[in-house]
Amino acid sequence: QVQLVELGGGLVQAGDPLRLSCAASGFSSYAMGWFRQAPGKEREFVAAIWWRDDRTYYADSVKGRFTISRGHAGNTNYLQMNNLKPEDTAVYYCAADIDGSWSYGSSGTYDYWGQGTRVTVSS
C-alpha cells in the first residue's frame, strides 16, 4: 500500500523552529520534496532531496532557514524549519518521485503525495 505520511505541523510563533517528517511506504523513490499551499494561493515548491547523492534544493524564500535531510529509516525525510515567519503559514505536502524523471521544483513531476500537515505561524 502506497503511503506518504507527514507529521509535525502545528501552531508556533514567529521566530520559532518546527520540524516536519515524511514517512513513505509501499514504494521506493528517487527523490522527495516538500511543497506548501497557503490560503488563496497556488501550491509552491519548498525543498527537495535527491537520494543518490543527498543533493538538496530550496526555494529562495526558505533558503538559509529550512533544511531537508534524509531520515534514519529509508524513504523518509525531515524538513527542519527555523526562524519561521507568518508568511510560512500553509499546508505542507510531502511528495515523492518514483521514476527519476523529476524536476525538483515542478509539482507535476512528482508521483505520490501525502495528505498535508498544517503549519501556522503567528506574529
C-alpha positions as protocol buffer text, in pm:
chain_id: "A"
residue {
  index: 1
  type: GLN
  ca { x: 0 y: 0 z: 0 }
}
residue {
  index: 2
  type: VAL
  ca { x: 142 y: 334 z: -106 }
}
residue {
  index: 3
  type: GLN
  ca { x: 152 y: 584 z: 175 }
}
residue {
  index: 4
  type: LEU
  ca { x: 313 y: 918 z: 247 }
}
residue {
  index: 5
  type: VAL
  ca { x: 254 y: 1043 z: 598 }
}
residue {
  index: 6
  type: GLU
  ca { x: 351 y: 1388 z: 712 }
}
residue {
  index: 7
  type: LEU
  ca { x: 386 y: 1471 z: 1079 }
}
residue {
  index: 8
  type: GLY
  ca { x: 492 y: 1769 z: 1281 }
}
residue {
  index: 9
  type: GLY
  ca { x: 269 y: 2056 z: 1183 }
}
residue {
  index: 10
  type: GLY
  ca { x: 125 y: 2292 z: 1439 }
}
residue {
  index: 11
  type: LEU
  ca { x: 88 y: 2645 z: 1566 }
}
residue {
  index: 12
  type: VAL
  ca { x: 406 y: 2833 z: 1651 }
}
residue {
  index: 13
  type: GLN
  ca { x: 515 y: 3191 z: 1699 }
}
residue {
  index: 14
  type: ALA
  ca { x: 729 y: 3388 z: 1459 }
}
residue {
  index: 15
  type: GLY
  ca { x: 1095 y: 3301 z: 1510 }
}
residue {
  index: 16
  type: ASP
  ca { x: 1022 y: 2953 z: 1645 }
}
residue {
  index: 17
  type: PRO
  ca { x: 1151 y: 2632 z: 1488 }
}
residue {
  index: 18
  type: LEU
  ca { x: 944 y: 2335 z: 1376 }
}
residue {
  index: 19
  type: ARG
  ca { x: 1037 y: 2002 z: 1223 }
}
residue {
  index: 20
  type: LEU
  ca { x: 821 y: 1814 z: 977 }
}
residue {
  index: 21
  type: SER
  ca { x: 872 y: 1450 z: 895 }
}
residue {
  index: 22
  type: CYS
  ca { x: 761 y: 1247 z: 599 }
}
residue {
  index: 23
  type: ALA
  ca { x: 749 y: 869 z: 605 }
}
residue {
  index: 24
  type: ALA
  ca { x: 689 y: 681 z: 283 }
}
residue {
  index: 25
  type: SER
  ca { x: 595 y: 316 z: 249 }
}
residue {
  index: 26
  type: GLY
  ca { x: 491 y: 78 z: -23 }
}
residue {
  index: 27
  type: PHE
  ca { x: 735 y: 208 z: -283 }
}
residue {
  index: 28
  type: SER
  ca { x: 1089 y: 320 z: -349 }
}
residue {
  index: 29
  type: SER
  ca { x: 1172 y: 670 z: -460 }
}
residue {
  index: 30
  type: TYR
  ca { x: 1447 y: 861 z: -634 }
}
residue {
  index: 31
  type: ALA
  ca { x: 1370 y: 1188 z: -463 }
}
residue {
  index: 32
  type: MET
  ca { x: 1135 y: 1351 z: -219 }
}
residue {
  index: 33
  type: GLY
  ca { x: 1023 y: 1706 z: -179 }
}
residue {
  index: 34
  type: TRP
  ca { x: 804 y: 1946 z: 12 }
}
residue {
  index: 35
  type: PHE
  ca { x: 553 y: 2187 z: -127 }
}
residue {
  index: 36
  type: ARG
  ca { x: 319 y: 2423 z: 53 }
}
residue {
  index: 37
  type: GLN
  ca { x: -8 y: 2592 z: -17 }
}
residue {
  index: 38
  type: ALA
  ca { x: -126 y: 2899 z: 166 }
}
residue {
  index: 39
  type: PRO
  ca { x: -492 y: 3002 z: 168 }
}
residue {
  index: 40
  type: GLY
  ca { x: -589 y: 3154 z: -164 }
}
residue {
  index: 41
  type: LYS
  ca { x: -253 y: 3080 z: -322 }
}
residue {
  index: 42
  type: GLU
  ca { x: -114 y: 2817 z: -554 }
}
residue {
  index: 43
  type: ARG
  ca { x: 95 y: 2530 z: -430 }
}
residue {
  index: 44
  type: GLU
  ca { x: 463 y: 2624 z: -429 }
}
residue {
  index: 45
  type: PHE
  ca { x: 791 y: 2439 z: -404 }
}
residue {
  index: 46
  type: VAL
  ca { x: 975 y: 2448 z: -72 }
}
residue {
  index: 47
  type: ALA
  ca { x: 1259 y: 2196 z: -70 }
}
residue {
  index: 48
  type: ALA
  ca { x: 1368 y: 1866 z: -220 }
}
residue {
  index: 49
  type: ILE
  ca { x: 1633 y: 1598 z: -181 }
}
residue {
  index: 50
  type: TRP
  ca { x: 1778 y: 1361 z: -441 }
}
residue {
  index: 51
  type: TRP
  ca { x: 1858 y: 1030 z: -277 }
}
residue {
  index: 52
  type: ARG
  ca { x: 2151 y: 930 z: -498 }
}
residue {
  index: 53
  type: ASP
  ca { x: 2382 y: 1193 z: -356 }
}
residue {
  index: 54
  type: ASP
  ca { x: 2166 y: 1371 z: -95 }
}
residue {
  index: 55
  type: ARG
  ca { x: 2173 y: 1681 z: -309 }
}
residue {
  index: 56
  type: THR
  ca { x: 1924 y: 1936 z: -178 }
}
residue {
  index: 57
  type: TYR
  ca { x: 1727 y: 2216 z: -338 }
}
residue {
  index: 58
  type: TYR
  ca { x: 1541 y: 2507 z: -183 }
}
residue {
  index: 59
  type: ALA
  ca { x: 1306 y: 2784 z: -275 }
}
residue {
  index: 60
  type: ASP
  ca { x: 1466 y: 3126 z: -237 }
}
residue {
  index: 61
  type: SER
  ca { x: 1207 y: 3217 z: 24 }
}
residue {
  index: 62
  type: VAL
  ca { x: 1326 y: 2946 z: 264 }
}
residue {
  index: 63
  type: LYS
  ca { x: 1696 y: 2919 z: 179 }
}
residue {
  index: 64
  type: GLY
  ca { x: 1905 y: 2954 z: 491 }
}
residue {
  index: 65
  type: ARG
  ca { x: 1609 y: 2887 z: 720 }
}
residue {
  index: 66
  type: PHE
  ca { x: 1484 y: 2543 z: 614 }
}
residue {
  index: 67
  type: THR
  ca { x: 1683 y: 2222 z: 584 }
}
residue {
  index: 68
  type: ILE
  ca { x: 1570 y: 1898 z: 423 }
}
residue {
  index: 69
  type: SER
  ca { x: 1754 y: 1584 z: 525 }
}
residue {
  index: 70
  type: ARG
  ca { x: 1744 y: 1209 z: 496 }
}
residue {
  index: 71
  type: GLY
  ca { x: 1563 y: 1028 z: 773 }
}
residue {
  index: 72
  type: HIS
  ca { x: 1707 y: 743 z: 975 }
}
residue {
  index: 73
  type: ALA
  ca { x: 1477 y: 497 z: 805 }
}
residue {
  index: 74
  type: GLY
  ca { x: 1477 y: 454 z: 431 }
}
residue {
  index: 75
  type: ASN
  ca { x: 1239 y: 661 z: 223 }
}
residue {
  index: 76
  type: THR
  ca { x: 1189 y: 919 z: 494 }
}
residue {
  index: 77
  type: ASN
  ca { x: 1294 y: 1278 z: 528 }
}
residue {
  index: 78
  type: TYR
  ca { x: 1279 y: 1569 z: 766 }
}
residue {
  index: 79
  type: LEU
  ca { x: 1216 y: 1934 z: 698 }
}
residue {
  index: 80
  type: GLN
  ca { x: 1371 y: 2144 z: 971 }
}
residue {
  index: 81
  type: MET
  ca { x: 1220 y: 2491 z: 965 }
}
residue {
  index: 82
  type: ASN
  ca { x: 1393 y: 2763 z: 1164 }
}
residue {
  index: 83
  type: ASN
  ca { x: 1310 y: 3128 z: 1215 }
}
residue {
  index: 84
  type: LEU
  ca { x: 957 y: 3076 z: 1095 }
}
residue {
  index: 85
  type: LYS
  ca { x: 767 y: 3375 z: 962 }
}
residue {
  index: 86
  type: PRO
  ca { x: 394 y: 3438 z: 934 }
}
residue {
  index: 87
  type: GLU
  ca { x: 429 y: 3406 z: 557 }
}
residue {
  index: 88
  type: ASP
  ca { x: 536 y: 3044 z: 608 }
}
residue {
  index: 89
  type: THR
  ca { x: 181 y: 2966 z: 718 }
}
residue {
  index: 90
  type: ALA
  ca { x: 46 y: 2699 z: 485 }
}
residue {
  index: 91
  type: VAL
  ca { x: -42 y: 2336 z: 447 }
}
residue {
  index: 92
  type: TYR
  ca { x: 281 y: 2150 z: 379 }
}
residue {
  index: 93
  type: TYR
  ca { x: 279 y: 1849 z: 150 }
}
residue {
  index: 94
  type: CYS
  ca { x: 539 y: 1580 z: 109 }
}
residue {
  index: 95
  type: ALA
  ca { x: 584 y: 1431 z: -236 }
}
residue {
  index: 96
  type: ALA
  ca { x: 789 y: 1154 z: -394 }
}
residue {
  index: 97
  type: ASP
  ca { x: 932 y: 1082 z: -735 }
}
residue {
  index: 98
  type: ILE
  ca { x: 945 y: 714 z: -823 }
}
residue {
  index: 99
  type: ASP
  ca { x: 1088 y: 708 z: -1174 }
}
residue {
  index: 100
  type: GLY
  ca { x: 1372 y: 958 z: -1170 }
}
residue {
  index: 101
  type: SER
  ca { x: 1204 y: 1193 z: -1415 }
}
residue {
  index: 102
  type: TRP
  ca { x: 1164 y: 1458 z: -1152 }
}
residue {
  index: 103
  type: SER
  ca { x: 1219 y: 1827 z: -1187 }
}
residue {
  index: 104
  type: TYR
  ca { x: 1257 y: 1930 z: -828 }
}
residue {
  index: 105
  type: GLY
  ca { x: 1051 y: 2247 z: -838 }
}
residue {
  index: 106
  type: SER
  ca { x: 770 y: 2118 z: -1054 }
}
residue {
  index: 107
  type: SER
  ca { x: 482 y: 1961 z: -864 }
}
residue {
  index: 108
  type: GLY
  ca { x: 358 y: 1782 z: -1175 }
}
residue {
  index: 109
  type: THR
  ca { x: 669 y: 1567 z: -1190 }
}
residue {
  index: 110
  type: TYR
  ca { x: 612 y: 1407 z: -851 }
}
residue {
  index: 111
  type: ASP
  ca { x: 421 y: 1082 z: -842 }
}
residue {
  index: 112
  type: TYR
  ca { x: 290 y: 1041 z: -489 }
}
residue {
  index: 113
  type: TRP
  ca { x: 165 y: 1294 z: -239 }
}
residue {
  index: 114
  type: GLY
  ca { x: 80 y: 1299 z: 128 }
}
residue {
  index: 115
  type: GLN
  ca { x: -234 y: 1446 z: 278 }
}
residue {
  index: 116
  type: GLY
  ca { x: -57 y: 1752 z: 412 }
}
residue {
  index: 117
  type: THR
  ca { x: 14 y: 1896 z: 753 }
}
residue {
  index: 118
  type: ARG
  ca { x: -83 y: 2246 z: 856 }
}
residue {
  index: 119
  type: VAL
  ca { x: 174 y: 2494 z: 981 }
}
residue {
  index: 120
  type: THR
  ca { x: 51 y: 2818 z: 1130 }
}
residue {
  index: 121
  type: VAL
  ca { x: 295 y: 3090 z: 1232 }
}
residue {
  index: 122
  type: SER
  ca { x: 157 y: 3369 z: 1445 }
}
residue {
  index: 123
  type: SER
  ca { x: 317 y: 3712 z: 1457 }
}
